[in-house]
Amino acid sequence: MKHQTLTPFPAGFLWGASTSAYQVEGGWNSDGKGPSVIDNAHFSDKIADFTVTSDHYHRFKDDVALFAELGLKTYRFSIAWSRLYPEGEGELNVQGAAFYHRLIDELVRHDIEPLVTLYHFDLPWTLEEKGGWTNPATIAAFERFSRTAFELYGDRVKYWLTINEQNMMILKGEILGTLPPGTSDPEKTLYQQNHNMMLAQAKVIIACHEMLPDAQIGPAPNISCVYAASSRPEDVLAANNFTSIRNWLYLDLACFGRYNAVAWRFMEEKGIAPTIAEEDMSLLRQGKPDFIAFNYYASATVGADIQSETEGRQRHDQQLAGIDSTVYVGTNNPHLKKNQFNWYIDPVGFRITAREIYDRYHLPLIVTENGLGAFDELTAENKIYDDYRIDYLQQHIQQLQLAIGDGVDLIGYCPWSAIDLVSTHQGISKRYGFIYVNRDEHDLKDLARLKKKSFVWYQQVIRSNGQHLDSKVDY
């Protein structure tokens, strides 16, 4: 569809940026905070650890001042569960709770809308030792933690996110710490965890609506449109399979209160369907979100079983765990470019993804992650010329505007990330932020904050409400 005139971004559009607690705060054991699964994860041995990260915990006032200078209308961040409850349950850590009071107050003082994620990968370690999300007791612990957050901060926080990228925790459980290595029957365990997370999410949505009737709450999965590798019917069917398993399984449960039919049959066929109590589905139907947040980085391309394909078709390196080749095989997409980390760059796929979500659920959408990781270089003049990031974001924002013209109700855009932080698998060297943090993997240096060229560019975008995307800026 081509539009004769562009539909402008709506008045009051929430231009923002995102982070997560474990990747930006540091202060991993400060003021009584307990360890999380991230703190004890095996991958932190090889990259910058998560003990200091960007030291936002001690520098948040300066950071928020920079966010205000950038012009952010909203800031998406997460609350570290183990900062409020060091063991996931028990007594509230008053000092940990006070940190988020100070952070939220500082945001409000600068007229920045807090957008709060309740759970971003960092399950308290004590709960993990008791079985983590496999243990139904974690459901009650998460509800209590969330109710505490609503009670403490609900007078200033209007927008809440439940669980970040739940689908990635299930599809990549061993990588993200959801699934301990060596777990017997790992796929069945993961899909039981998924069911338990869904019950926890429903309880938290219900609690939010009861406690904060003027607030809004929604899930935040990673959603990507899925292309068939060719027009061959078997490839189209594989793409349909993958879309259901990767995307709609999670959002159908959240929005419709039922399992996606294709995803459920997939689980039944493989003997990995979760055990469901009689009252579970009734609970899921009650926990209806007010909006959908989604993270988008790239599309996916899949085909049928590679053994039946013609020569030249290759497994795509981003294929996800937990799905065998009788269901789909990831393939390369020759029509797309890749970034330094071998991720596809697909702005048009962003538009397609937004349209598919909105067409299916008819709920307002907000983008909570989208961005380009790169090896940024600091010049001798303390400048960072990240024109490649500007180009990436420019193209994706253009496609978002076209999606609005297509009829998508889009209320905000929060690229990843507001400031450099420790990437889960590539450390601090893989930078996403508009603000440079002066440190490397194992040398903290002075942790100084420096504005990148993209900072000045995004400042212009926000001031113009998306009217001026020109990459020519005075830097």
PDB file of N, CA and C in Angstrom, residues 247-308:
ATOM      1  N   ASN A 247       5.348 -16.475  17.795  1.00  0.00           N
ATOM      2  CA  ASN A 247       4.636 -15.237  18.098  1.00  0.00           C
ATOM      3  C   ASN A 247       3.281 -15.451  18.769  1.00  0.00           C
ATOM      4  N   TRP A 248       2.368 -16.126  18.057  1.00  0.00           N
ATOM      5  CA  TRP A 248       0.965 -16.103  18.472  1.00  0.00           C
ATOM      6  C   TRP A 248       0.691 -16.964  19.696  1.00  0.00           C
ATOM      7  N   LEU A 249       1.510 -17.980  19.948  1.00  0.00           N
ATOM      8  CA  LEU A 249       1.349 -18.759  21.175  1.00  0.00           C
ATOM      9  C   LEU A 249       1.283 -17.837  22.386  1.00  0.00           C
ATOM     10  N   TYR A 250       2.155 -16.861  22.448  1.00  0.00           N
ATOM     11  CA  TYR A 250       2.295 -15.999  23.614  1.00  0.00           C
ATOM     12  C   TYR A 250       1.231 -14.905  23.643  1.00  0.00           C
ATOM     13  N   LEU A 251       0.976 -14.296  22.504  1.00  0.00           N
ATOM     14  CA  LEU A 251       0.002 -13.208  22.483  1.00  0.00           C
ATOM     15  C   LEU A 251      -1.432 -13.710  22.469  1.00  0.00           C
ATOM     16  N   ASP A 252      -1.702 -14.865  21.867  1.00  0.00           N
ATOM     17  CA  ASP A 252      -3.060 -15.411  21.931  1.00  0.00           C
ATOM     18  C   ASP A 252      -3.437 -15.726  23.376  1.00  0.00           C
ATOM     19  N   LEU A 253      -2.493 -16.286  24.136  1.00  0.00           N
ATOM     20  CA  LEU A 253      -2.764 -16.565  25.552  1.00  0.00           C
ATOM     21  C   LEU A 253      -3.027 -15.280  26.322  1.00  0.00           C
ATOM     22  N   ALA A 254      -2.226 -14.245  26.047  1.00  0.00           N
ATOM     23  CA  ALA A 254      -2.370 -12.984  26.776  1.00  0.00           C
ATOM     24  C   ALA A 254      -3.655 -12.251  26.406  1.00  0.00           C
ATOM     25  N   CYS A 255      -3.988 -12.229  25.127  1.00  0.00           N
ATOM     26  CA  CYS A 255      -5.092 -11.387  24.651  1.00  0.00           C
ATOM     27  C   CYS A 255      -6.424 -12.126  24.531  1.00  0.00           C
ATOM     28  N   PHE A 256      -6.379 -13.399  24.169  1.00  0.00           N
ATOM     29  CA  PHE A 256      -7.608 -14.174  23.983  1.00  0.00           C
ATOM     30  C   PHE A 256      -7.873 -15.143  25.132  1.00  0.00           C
ATOM     31  N   GLY A 257      -6.859 -15.414  25.951  1.00  0.00           N
ATOM     32  CA  GLY A 257      -7.033 -16.358  27.036  1.00  0.00           C
ATOM     33  C   GLY A 257      -7.153 -17.796  26.568  1.00  0.00           C
ATOM     34  N   ARG A 258      -6.544 -18.105  25.437  1.00  0.00           N
ATOM     35  CA  ARG A 258      -6.577 -19.480  24.925  1.00  0.00           C
ATOM     36  C   ARG A 258      -5.270 -19.772  24.198  1.00  0.00           C
ATOM     37  N   TYR A 259      -4.967 -21.051  24.074  1.00  0.00           N
ATOM     38  CA  TYR A 259      -3.776 -21.466  23.352  1.00  0.00           C
ATOM     39  C   TYR A 259      -4.001 -21.376  21.846  1.00  0.00           C
ATOM     40  N   ASN A 260      -2.996 -20.917  21.137  1.00  0.00           N
ATOM     41  CA  ASN A 260      -3.031 -20.954  19.683  1.00  0.00           C
ATOM     42  C   ASN A 260      -3.129 -22.410  19.234  1.00  0.00           C
ATOM     43  N   ALA A 261      -4.037 -22.696  18.298  1.00  0.00           N
ATOM     44  CA  ALA A 261      -4.328 -24.084  17.926  1.00  0.00           C
ATOM     45  C   ALA A 261      -3.119 -24.789  17.324  1.00  0.00           C
ATOM     46  N   VAL A 262      -2.409 -24.124  16.417  1.00  0.00           N
ATOM     47  CA  VAL A 262      -1.248 -24.748  15.776  1.00  0.00           C
ATOM     48  C   VAL A 262      -0.145 -25.000  16.801  1.00  0.00           C
ATOM     49  N   ALA A 263       0.117 -24.011  17.661  1.00  0.00           N
ATOM     50  CA  ALA A 263       1.157 -24.167  18.679  1.00  0.00           C
ATOM     51  C   ALA A 263       0.795 -25.289  19.658  1.00  0.00           C
ATOM     52  N   TRP A 264      -0.470 -25.380  20.024  1.00  0.00           N
ATOM     53  CA  TRP A 264      -0.876 -26.425  20.955  1.00  0.00           C
ATOM     54  C   TRP A 264      -0.708 -27.808  20.333  1.00  0.00           C
ATOM     55  N   ARG A 265      -1.088 -27.961  19.072  1.00  0.00           N
ATOM     56  CA  ARG A 265      -0.918 -29.250  18.410  1.00  0.00           C
ATOM     57  C   ARG A 265       0.554 -29.604  18.263  1.00  0.00           C
ATOM     58  N   PHE A 266       1.395 -28.600  18.030  1.00  0.00           N
ATOM     59  CA  PHE A 266       2.838 -28.830  17.984  1.00  0.00           C
ATOM     60  C   PHE A 266       3.329 -29.418  19.296  1.00  0.00           C
ATOM     61  N   MET A 267       2.898 -28.828  20.408  1.00  0.00           N
ATOM     62  CA  MET A 267       3.326 -29.309  21.719  1.00  0.00           C
ATOM     63  C   MET A 267       2.771 -30.707  22.001  1.00  0.00           C
ATOM     64  N   GLU A 268       1.520 -30.933  21.654  1.00  0.00           N
ATOM     65  CA  GLU A 268       0.945 -32.257  21.851  1.00  0.00           C
ATOM     66  C   GLU A 268       1.672 -33.314  21.020  1.00  0.00           C
ATOM     67  N   GLU A 269       1.954 -32.983  19.777  1.00  0.00           N
ATOM     68  CA  GLU A 269       2.611 -33.914  18.861  1.00  0.00           C
ATOM     69  C   GLU A 269       3.979 -34.332  19.394  1.00  0.00           C
ATOM     70  N   LYS A 270       4.681 -33.395  20.037  1.00  0.00           N
ATOM     71  CA  LYS A 270       6.029 -33.676  20.541  1.00  0.00           C
ATOM     72  C   LYS A 270       6.021 -34.170  21.994  1.00  0.00           C
ATOM     73  N   GLY A 271       4.829 -34.236  22.600  1.00  0.00           N
ATOM     74  CA  GLY A 271       4.753 -34.693  23.978  1.00  0.00           C
ATOM     75  C   GLY A 271       5.295 -33.703  24.982  1.00  0.00           C
ATOM     76  N   ILE A 272       5.199 -32.408  24.668  1.00  0.00           N
ATOM     77  CA  ILE A 272       5.750 -31.379  25.557  1.00  0.00           C
ATOM     78  C   ILE A 272       4.689 -30.381  26.018  1.00  0.00           C
ATOM     79  N   ALA A 273       3.424 -30.730  25.837  1.00  0.00           N
ATOM     80  CA  ALA A 273       2.349 -29.834  26.270  1.00  0.00           C
ATOM     81  C   ALA A 273       2.361 -29.705  27.785  1.00  0.00           C
ATOM     82  N   PRO A 274       2.063 -28.517  28.301  1.00  0.00           N
ATOM     83  CA  PRO A 274       2.078 -28.323  29.757  1.00  0.00           C
ATOM     84  C   PRO A 274       0.874 -28.977  30.425  1.00  0.00           C
ATOM     85  N   THR A 275       1.018 -29.217  31.706  1.00  0.00           N
ATOM     86  CA  THR A 275      -0.107 -29.664  32.523  1.00  0.00           C
ATOM     87  C   THR A 275      -0.930 -28.439  32.909  1.00  0.00           C
ATOM     88  N   ILE A 276      -2.233 -28.499  32.656  1.00  0.00           N
ATOM     89  CA  ILE A 276      -3.101 -27.346  32.878  1.00  0.00           C
ATOM     90  C   ILE A 276      -4.166 -27.703  33.897  1.00  0.00           C
ATOM     91  N   ALA A 277      -4.248 -26.953  34.974  1.00  0.00           N
ATOM     92  CA  ALA A 277      -5.279 -27.166  35.986  1.00  0.00           C
ATOM     93  C   ALA A 277      -6.618 -26.649  35.472  1.00  0.00           C
ATOM     94  N   GLU A 278      -7.696 -27.143  36.035  1.00  0.00           N
ATOM     95  CA  GLU A 278      -9.039 -26.828  35.546  1.00  0.00           C
ATOM     96  C   GLU A 278      -9.317 -25.328  35.567  1.00  0.00           C
ATOM     97  N   GLU A 279      -8.829 -24.638  36.591  1.00  0.00           N
ATOM     98  CA  GLU A 279      -9.144 -23.213  36.743  1.00  0.00           C
ATOM     99  C   GLU A 279      -8.207 -22.300  35.952  1.00  0.00           C
ATOM    100  N   ASP A 280      -7.154 -22.856  35.366  1.00  0.00           N
ATOM    101  CA  ASP A 280      -6.134 -22.026  34.709  1.00  0.00           C
ATOM    102  C   ASP A 280      -6.700 -21.194  33.564  1.00  0.00           C
ATOM    103  N   MET A 281      -7.472 -21.822  32.688  1.00  0.00           N
ATOM    104  CA  MET A 281      -7.926 -21.116  31.491  1.00  0.00           C
ATOM    105  C   MET A 281      -8.916 -20.004  31.846  1.00  0.00           C
ATOM    106  N   SER A 282      -9.695 -20.206  32.880  1.00  0.00           N
ATOM    107  CA  SER A 282     -10.587 -19.145  33.343  1.00  0.00           C
ATOM    108  C   SER A 282      -9.787 -17.941  33.818  1.00  0.00           C
ATOM    109  N   LEU A 283      -8.703 -18.211  34.542  1.00  0.00           N
ATOM    110  CA  LEU A 283      -7.833 -17.124  35.005  1.00  0.00           C
ATOM    111  C   LEU A 283      -7.220 -16.386  33.820  1.00  0.00           C
ATOM    112  N   LEU A 284      -6.741 -17.125  32.836  1.00  0.00           N
ATOM    113  CA  LEU A 284      -6.116 -16.497  31.675  1.00  0.00           C
ATOM    114  C   LEU A 284      -7.100 -15.605  30.928  1.00  0.00           C
ATOM    115  N   ARG A 285      -8.352 -15.989  30.882  1.00  0.00           N
ATOM    116  CA  ARG A 285      -9.359 -15.178  30.178  1.00  0.00           C
ATOM    117  C   ARG A 285      -9.656 -13.878  30.912  1.00  0.00           C
ATOM    118  N   GLN A 286      -9.381 -13.849  32.207  1.00  0.00           N
ATOM    119  CA  GLN A 286      -9.673 -12.645  32.990  1.00  0.00           C
ATOM    120  C   GLN A 286      -8.571 -11.591  32.887  1.00  0.00           C
ATOM    121  N   GLY A 287      -7.348 -12.022  32.621  1.00  0.00           N
ATOM    122  CA  GLY A 287      -6.210 -11.096  32.649  1.00  0.00           C
ATOM    123  C   GLY A 287      -5.966 -10.449  31.300  1.00  0.00           C
ATOM    124  N   LYS A 288      -6.842  -9.567  30.887  1.00  0.00           N
ATOM    125  CA  LYS A 288      -6.758  -8.957  29.557  1.00  0.00           C
ATOM    126  C   LYS A 288      -5.875  -7.701  29.576  1.00  0.00           C
ATOM    127  N   PRO A 289      -4.891  -7.622  28.693  1.00  0.00           N
ATOM    128  CA  PRO A 289      -4.021  -6.432  28.645  1.00  0.00           C
ATOM    129  C   PRO A 289      -4.726  -5.229  28.038  1.00  0.00           C
ATOM    130  N   ASP A 290      -4.184  -4.047  28.338  1.00  0.00           N
ATOM    131  CA  ASP A 290      -4.726  -2.793  27.790  1.00  0.00           C
ATOM    132  C   ASP A 290      -4.030  -2.408  26.489  1.00  0.00           C
ATOM    133  N   PHE A 291      -2.828  -2.890  26.301  1.00  0.00           N
ATOM    134  CA  PHE A 291      -2.050  -2.596  25.096  1.00  0.00           C
ATOM    135  C   PHE A 291      -1.044  -3.722  24.919  1.00  0.00           C
ATOM    136  N   ILE A 292      -0.367  -3.720  23.788  1.00  0.00           N
ATOM    137  CA  ILE A 292       0.703  -4.688  23.535  1.00  0.00           C
ATOM    138  C   ILE A 292       1.998  -3.927  23.292  1.00  0.00           C
ATOM    139  N   ALA A 293       3.019  -4.243  24.056  1.00  0.00           N
ATOM    140  CA  ALA A 293       4.370  -3.749  23.780  1.00  0.00           C
ATOM    141  C   ALA A 293       5.093  -4.853  23.015  1.00  0.00           C
ATOM    142  N   PHE A 294       5.952  -4.460  22.088  1.00  0.00           N
ATOM    143  CA  PHE A 294       6.717  -5.496  21.396  1.00  0.00           C
ATOM    144  C   PHE A 294       8.102  -5.000  21.044  1.00  0.00           C
ATOM    145  N   ASN A 295       9.041  -5.952  21.038  1.00  0.00           N
ATOM    146  CA  ASN A 295      10.423  -5.694  20.660  1.00  0.00           C
ATOM    147  C   ASN A 295      10.644  -6.254  19.264  1.00  0.00           C
ATOM    148  N   TYR A 296      11.284  -5.464  18.411  1.00  0.00           N
ATOM    149  CA  TYR A 296      11.554  -5.915  17.039  1.00  0.00           C
ATOM    150  C   TYR A 296      12.977  -5.538  16.652  1.00  0.00           C
ATOM    151  N   TYR A 297      13.716  -6.526  16.177  1.00  0.00           N
ATOM    152  CA  TYR A 297      15.053  -6.282  15.642  1.00  0.00           C
ATOM    153  C   TYR A 297      15.171  -6.736  14.189  1.00  0.00           C
ATOM    154  N   ALA A 298      14.573  -7.862  13.859  1.00  0.00           N
ATOM    155  CA  ALA A 298      14.708  -8.397  12.506  1.00  0.00           C
ATOM    156  C   ALA A 298      13.583  -9.378  12.230  1.00  0.00           C
ATOM    157  N   SER A 299      13.318  -9.582  10.960  1.00  0.00           N
ATOM    158  CA  SER A 299      12.358 -10.592  10.538  1.00  0.00           C
ATOM    159  C   SER A 299      13.037 -11.961  10.555  1.00  0.00           C
ATOM    160  N   ALA A 300      12.250 -13.008  10.296  1.00  0.00           N
ATOM    161  CA  ALA A 300      12.775 -14.367  10.160  1.00  0.00           C
ATOM    162  C   ALA A 300      12.326 -14.931   8.816  1.00  0.00           C
ATOM    163  N   THR A 301      13.123 -15.828   8.258  1.00  0.00           N
ATOM    164  CA  THR A 301      12.782 -16.496   7.004  1.00  0.00           C
ATOM    165  C   THR A 301      12.954 -17.996   7.207  1.00  0.00           C
ATOM    166  N   VAL A 302      11.922 -18.760   6.889  1.00  0.00           N
ATOM    167  CA  VAL A 302      11.976 -20.194   7.130  1.00  0.00           C
ATOM    168  C   VAL A 302      11.420 -20.973   5.944  1.00  0.00           C
ATOM    169  N   GLY A 303      11.804 -22.241   5.887  1.00  0.00           N
ATOM    170  CA  GLY A 303      11.293 -23.144   4.878  1.00  0.00           C
ATOM    171  C   GLY A 303      11.002 -24.498   5.488  1.00  0.00           C
ATOM    172  N   ALA A 304      10.678 -25.447   4.634  1.00  0.00           N
ATOM    173  CA  ALA A 304      10.409 -26.805   5.073  1.00  0.00           C
ATOM    174  C   ALA A 304      11.729 -27.531   5.353  1.00  0.00           C
ATOM    175  N   ASP A 305      11.661 -28.813   5.642  1.00  0.00           N
ATOM    176  CA  ASP A 305      12.824 -29.622   5.981  1.00  0.00           C
ATOM    177  C   ASP A 305      13.933 -29.426   4.957  1.00  0.00           C
ATOM    178  N   ILE A 306      15.112 -29.061   5.433  1.00  0.00           N
ATOM    179  CA  ILE A 306      16.219 -28.728   4.533  1.00  0.00           C
ATOM    180  C   ILE A 306      16.618 -29.919   3.658  1.00  0.00           C
ATOM    181  N   GLN A 307      16.375 -31.134   4.106  1.00  0.00           N
ATOM    182  CA  GLN A 307      16.774 -32.299   3.327  1.00  0.00           C
ATOM    183  C   GLN A 307      15.993 -32.419   2.026  1.00  0.00           C
ATOM    184  N   SER A 308      14.844 -31.778   1.965  1.00  0.00           N
ATOM    185  CA  SER A 308      14.044 -31.841   0.749  1.00  0.00           C
ATOM    186  C   SER A 308      14.220 -30.614  -0.133  1.00  0.00           C
TER     187      SER A 308
END
